[in-house]
Amino acid sequence: MTGIQDIATPRRTKEIIQRHGFSFKKSLGQNFLIDQNILNKIVSAAGLDDTKGALEIGPGIGALTEKLAQSAKVVTAVEIDQRLLPILEEVLAPYEHVKVRHGDVLKLDLQEVFASDFAGVSKVSVVANLPYYVTTPILMRLLEDKLPLENIVVMIQKEVAERMAASPGTKDYGSLSIAVQYYSEPELVCIVPNTVFIPQPNVESAVIRLRVRETPPVEVVDEKHFFEVIHAAFAQRRKTISNNLKSRFFTKENRDALEPLLQQAGIEPSRRGETLSIEEFARLSAVLLEAGIS
Ligand code: SAM
């Protein structure tokens, strides 16, 4: 659908910013999108329709919000920077089904937002060009809170997107890959050139889609313990799984107990954490728990 205003063009963005005397705050990760093609790719990856809702984090001056308003039944956008509120009020005036909330998304009660803003929609997706300084905390909070989400489609730093989508045995694979893949199925949508933003960020960017899982891909007895084992396994990447686990969970007195437990889980003690699949970590955590190691 063609926008009423098409905020995301270099000319219109500069005009809005100048008229409101707005200056970018680097500390808030403010890199605004000025490219219609990228916005259309982001919105189409979210699979929205007029029965669904969209939650946007950091609307800026509304470039993506406008597109979401044209594709979803209801849109809620959470913006931390108070200076952007009058701009958003102006540019989003034609869209009555868009609500802007002022605040830090990390401090917001998202369960309450879902109950009040998205009561009348079939499914909700998060769609955002995220502030890069808080990408991981925001995404982990969305996933760990087990919100009823369909997709999370976000522009993030390319390197972080690659880590999230990485497979075992690759250099990018680590605790972030496993955490994200436990809660969702990640898929890289596209790599994005720096020229689509003002100001241009110093890092490369990518759009990633996380299809949120209804149930995890493996059975985990105790999630807290499972993630502790994973963090321990990657504490020192060059060390073997055996040495990393010894440092975290064992004492001099009981460390001989580890190798038989690894064997029981079907894991060779000389392997490194980066070669273990999610299934293997789940098995390892269960075996350690059963032996009272936590
Ligand atoms: N969506 C706009 C676009 O694509 O042009 C702006 C994206 S810009 C990369 C990130 C936005 O997130 C900024 O508007 C910034 O003020 C806002 N922001 C930064 N930290 C935030 C937080 N903790 N909670 C909510 N919004 C935040």
XYZ file of C-alpha atoms and ligand atoms in Angstrom:
321
model
C 0.000 0.000 0.000
C 1.316 3.497 -0.748
C 1.941 5.652 2.324
C -0.058 8.799 2.935
C 3.167 10.577 3.849
C 6.086 8.164 3.368
C 8.226 9.429 6.223
C 11.189 7.253 5.243
C 12.685 9.326 2.455
C 15.808 11.434 3.004
C 13.894 14.631 2.111
C 10.869 14.112 4.336
C 12.946 12.832 7.282
C 15.239 15.894 7.131
C 12.237 18.205 6.818
C 10.536 16.721 9.919
C 13.733 16.737 11.970
C 14.611 20.338 11.070
C 11.105 21.687 11.627
C 11.031 20.184 15.141
C 14.643 21.141 15.934
C 15.437 17.482 16.699
C 19.050 16.348 17.208
C 20.095 12.669 17.224
C 21.220 11.051 20.475
C 23.883 8.454 19.821
C 23.478 7.097 23.359
C 19.894 6.038 22.479
C 20.968 4.225 19.302
C 19.108 6.680 17.072
C 19.694 5.670 13.435
C 16.527 6.353 11.471
C 15.498 4.453 8.331
C 15.161 6.446 5.116
C 14.546 3.629 2.631
C 11.110 2.396 1.575
C 12.378 -0.938 0.182
C 13.956 -2.017 3.449
C 10.853 -1.006 5.393
C 8.653 -3.030 3.036
C 10.961 -6.058 3.462
C 10.786 -5.795 7.263
C 6.998 -5.474 7.314
C 6.432 -8.260 4.816
C 8.680 -10.647 6.818
C 6.365 -10.146 9.814
C 3.356 -11.617 7.951
C 0.900 -9.054 9.334
C -2.716 -8.661 8.242
C -5.779 -6.769 9.409
C -6.496 -9.271 12.190
C -3.031 -9.028 13.778
C -1.189 -6.673 16.123
C 2.327 -5.205 15.993
C 4.507 -4.041 18.868
C 7.243 -1.653 17.785
C 10.190 -0.800 20.012
C 11.677 2.646 19.345
C 9.503 4.260 16.637
C 11.841 7.279 16.219
C 9.934 9.666 13.940
C 7.524 6.949 12.814
C 9.039 5.639 9.546
C 8.314 1.979 10.327
C 5.262 2.754 12.484
C 3.527 4.251 9.452
C 4.056 1.034 7.447
C 2.895 -1.119 10.361
C -0.227 1.031 10.672
C -1.000 0.249 7.039
C -0.613 -3.530 7.572
C -1.894 -4.405 11.064
C -5.135 -4.068 12.994
C -3.493 -2.489 16.040
C -0.012 -1.009 16.593
C 1.632 -0.090 19.891
C 4.978 1.716 19.730
C 7.174 2.238 22.806
C 9.573 5.205 22.645
C 11.991 6.244 25.393
C 12.873 9.708 24.049
C 10.280 12.265 25.136
C 11.445 14.734 22.441
C 10.027 12.395 19.779
C 6.498 12.327 21.211
C 5.206 15.555 19.573
C 6.682 14.428 16.235
C 5.000 11.025 16.503
C 1.721 12.671 17.444
C 1.913 14.793 14.302
C 3.007 12.175 11.760
C 0.789 9.391 13.079
C -2.335 11.560 13.387
C -4.053 9.816 10.414
C -3.827 6.406 12.159
C -6.272 6.024 15.029
C -5.310 2.403 15.675
C -1.724 3.357 16.622
C -0.859 3.937 20.271
C 2.454 5.485 21.330
C 3.645 4.667 24.835
C 6.418 6.704 26.418
C 9.000 4.672 28.342
C 11.897 2.266 28.453
C 10.817 -1.064 26.958
C 13.029 -2.893 29.460
C 11.035 -1.431 32.360
C 7.580 -1.800 30.856
C 5.144 -4.456 32.094
C 4.730 -6.229 28.748
C 2.098 -8.668 30.051
C -0.029 -5.632 30.920
C 0.592 -4.078 27.473
C -0.531 -7.309 25.803
C -3.645 -7.592 27.963
C -4.733 -3.998 27.355
C -3.546 -3.151 23.818
C -3.783 -6.497 22.016
C -6.951 -7.997 23.518
C -8.803 -7.822 20.186
C -6.206 -9.275 17.818
C -5.489 -12.839 16.677
C -1.683 -12.731 16.898
C 1.053 -10.236 17.772
C 4.515 -9.734 16.298
C 7.336 -7.476 17.433
C 8.679 -5.437 14.524
C 11.506 -2.964 15.104
C 14.688 -1.287 14.025
C 16.266 -1.832 17.422
C 18.620 0.502 19.286
C 21.830 -1.545 18.972
C 23.130 -0.780 22.477
C 20.327 -2.871 24.032
C 19.518 -5.447 21.320
C 20.326 -8.582 23.307
C 18.619 -7.588 26.596
C 15.483 -6.561 24.675
C 15.299 -9.763 22.611
C 16.066 -12.043 25.557
C 13.417 -10.308 27.648
C 10.811 -10.755 24.860
C 11.673 -14.449 24.540
C 12.107 -15.301 28.235
C 8.861 -13.569 29.247
C 7.098 -16.181 27.059
C 4.805 -13.561 25.582
C 2.252 -14.889 23.077
C 4.252 -13.741 20.046
C 4.123 -15.020 16.466
C 7.263 -13.401 14.988
C 9.991 -11.034 16.054
C 11.353 -9.201 13.014
C 14.170 -6.850 13.866
C 16.977 -4.837 12.358
C 20.067 -5.516 14.441
C 23.844 -5.513 14.147
C 24.822 -8.059 11.451
C 27.333 -9.783 13.719
C 24.685 -10.340 16.408
C 22.202 -11.685 13.814
C 24.845 -14.177 12.631
C 25.478 -15.329 16.200
C 21.762 -15.840 16.795
C 21.317 -17.986 13.672
C 24.624 -19.941 13.983
C 24.844 -23.757 13.931
C 26.994 -25.942 16.239
C 30.636 -26.202 15.185
C 30.859 -22.696 13.687
C 32.787 -19.765 15.130
C 29.605 -17.727 15.707
C 27.860 -20.467 17.723
C 27.590 -19.763 21.445
C 25.243 -19.276 24.378
C 23.294 -16.553 22.501
C 22.628 -18.940 19.561
C 21.322 -21.613 21.914
C 19.162 -19.236 23.978
C 17.573 -17.736 20.852
C 17.107 -21.128 19.165
C 15.573 -22.634 22.300
C 12.744 -20.082 22.155
C 12.518 -19.458 18.393
C 13.533 -20.419 14.858
C 15.842 -17.677 13.554
C 16.179 -16.831 9.879
C 18.317 -14.093 8.328
C 16.032 -11.982 6.101
C 18.609 -9.640 4.529
C 21.884 -7.802 5.024
C 21.384 -4.051 4.996
C 23.780 -1.365 3.700
C 24.585 1.592 5.973
C 23.202 4.033 3.409
C 19.594 3.298 4.442
C 20.023 5.131 7.770
C 20.573 8.664 8.978
C 22.942 9.045 10.668
C 24.778 5.974 9.331
C 25.811 3.466 12.053
C 29.464 2.383 12.348
C 28.542 -1.300 12.194
C 26.908 -3.477 9.546
C 23.215 -4.325 9.943
C 20.860 -7.179 9.121
C 17.180 -8.009 9.420
C 16.426 -11.240 11.254
C 13.123 -13.037 11.779
C 12.599 -15.159 14.900
C 9.546 -17.408 14.591
C 8.594 -17.849 18.222
C 8.139 -21.512 19.199
C 5.047 -22.666 21.040
C 7.113 -25.360 22.746
C 10.906 -25.691 23.023
C 12.666 -28.075 20.583
C 13.973 -30.223 23.474
C 12.664 -31.273 26.850
C 14.498 -29.460 29.627
C 14.031 -30.493 33.250
C 15.205 -27.205 34.797
C 15.720 -24.200 32.475
C 17.855 -22.280 34.969
C 20.267 -25.220 35.303
C 20.250 -25.846 31.513
C 21.369 -22.255 30.824
C 23.950 -22.372 33.633
C 25.517 -25.455 32.020
C 25.575 -23.646 28.661
C 27.200 -20.521 30.113
C 29.784 -22.675 31.878
C 30.519 -24.607 28.649
C 31.366 -21.366 26.823
C 33.173 -19.643 29.722
C 36.508 -20.213 27.969
C 35.958 -21.181 24.347
C 39.366 -22.801 23.920
C 38.875 -25.142 26.867
C 37.194 -28.540 26.580
C 33.672 -29.090 27.889
C 35.204 -31.189 30.657
C 37.547 -28.423 31.881
C 34.903 -25.709 31.694
C 32.381 -27.784 33.666
C 35.024 -28.703 36.268
C 35.761 -25.012 36.919
C 32.090 -24.163 37.410
C 30.451 -27.170 39.066
C 33.142 -29.350 40.679
C 35.706 -29.271 43.485
C 39.060 -31.046 43.680
C 37.357 -33.758 45.737
C 34.559 -34.678 43.327
C 35.951 -33.762 39.881
C 36.595 -37.424 38.948
C 32.829 -37.898 38.846
C 32.491 -35.710 35.743
C 33.889 -37.951 32.989
C 31.507 -40.873 33.661
C 28.618 -38.376 33.692
C 29.703 -36.943 30.328
C 29.947 -40.484 28.949
C 26.466 -41.186 30.308
C 25.194 -38.141 28.393
C 26.936 -39.467 25.245
C 29.455 -36.591 25.151
C 33.182 -37.101 24.631
C 34.985 -35.122 27.440
C 37.576 -33.716 24.992
C 34.938 -31.895 22.901
C 34.533 -28.147 23.097
C 31.249 -26.496 24.085
C 30.879 -24.963 20.610
C 30.353 -28.445 19.087
C 27.419 -29.433 21.331
C 23.860 -29.273 20.001
C 20.867 -28.047 22.039
C 19.789 -31.701 22.484
C 23.203 -32.592 23.914
C 23.108 -29.663 26.349
C 19.611 -30.732 27.484
C 20.845 -34.299 28.062
C 23.954 -33.094 29.883
C 21.940 -30.826 32.174
C 19.536 -33.695 32.999
C 22.401 -36.109 33.809
C 24.189 -33.538 36.019
C 20.969 -32.710 37.860
C 20.232 -36.364 38.443
C 23.691 -36.700 40.018
C 22.959 -33.690 42.237
C 25.426 -31.377 40.427
C 24.037 -27.840 40.235
N 12.072 2.975 14.172
C 12.805 4.165 13.817
C 13.370 4.003 12.420
O 13.526 2.859 11.999
O 13.649 5.008 11.779
C 13.924 4.491 14.821
C 14.894 3.357 15.107
S 16.295 3.825 16.070
C 17.484 2.606 15.558
C 15.963 3.240 17.714
C 14.858 3.982 18.491
O 14.701 3.350 19.778
C 15.114 5.441 18.788
O 13.954 6.192 18.489
C 15.411 5.485 20.298
O 15.063 6.723 20.901
C 14.549 4.337 20.796
N 15.015 3.690 22.052
C 16.288 3.562 22.502
N 16.322 2.875 23.649
C 15.031 2.549 23.949
C 14.400 1.842 25.035
N 15.139 1.313 26.023
N 13.047 1.714 25.022
C 12.304 2.246 24.014
N 12.837 2.920 22.968
C 14.186 3.062 22.926
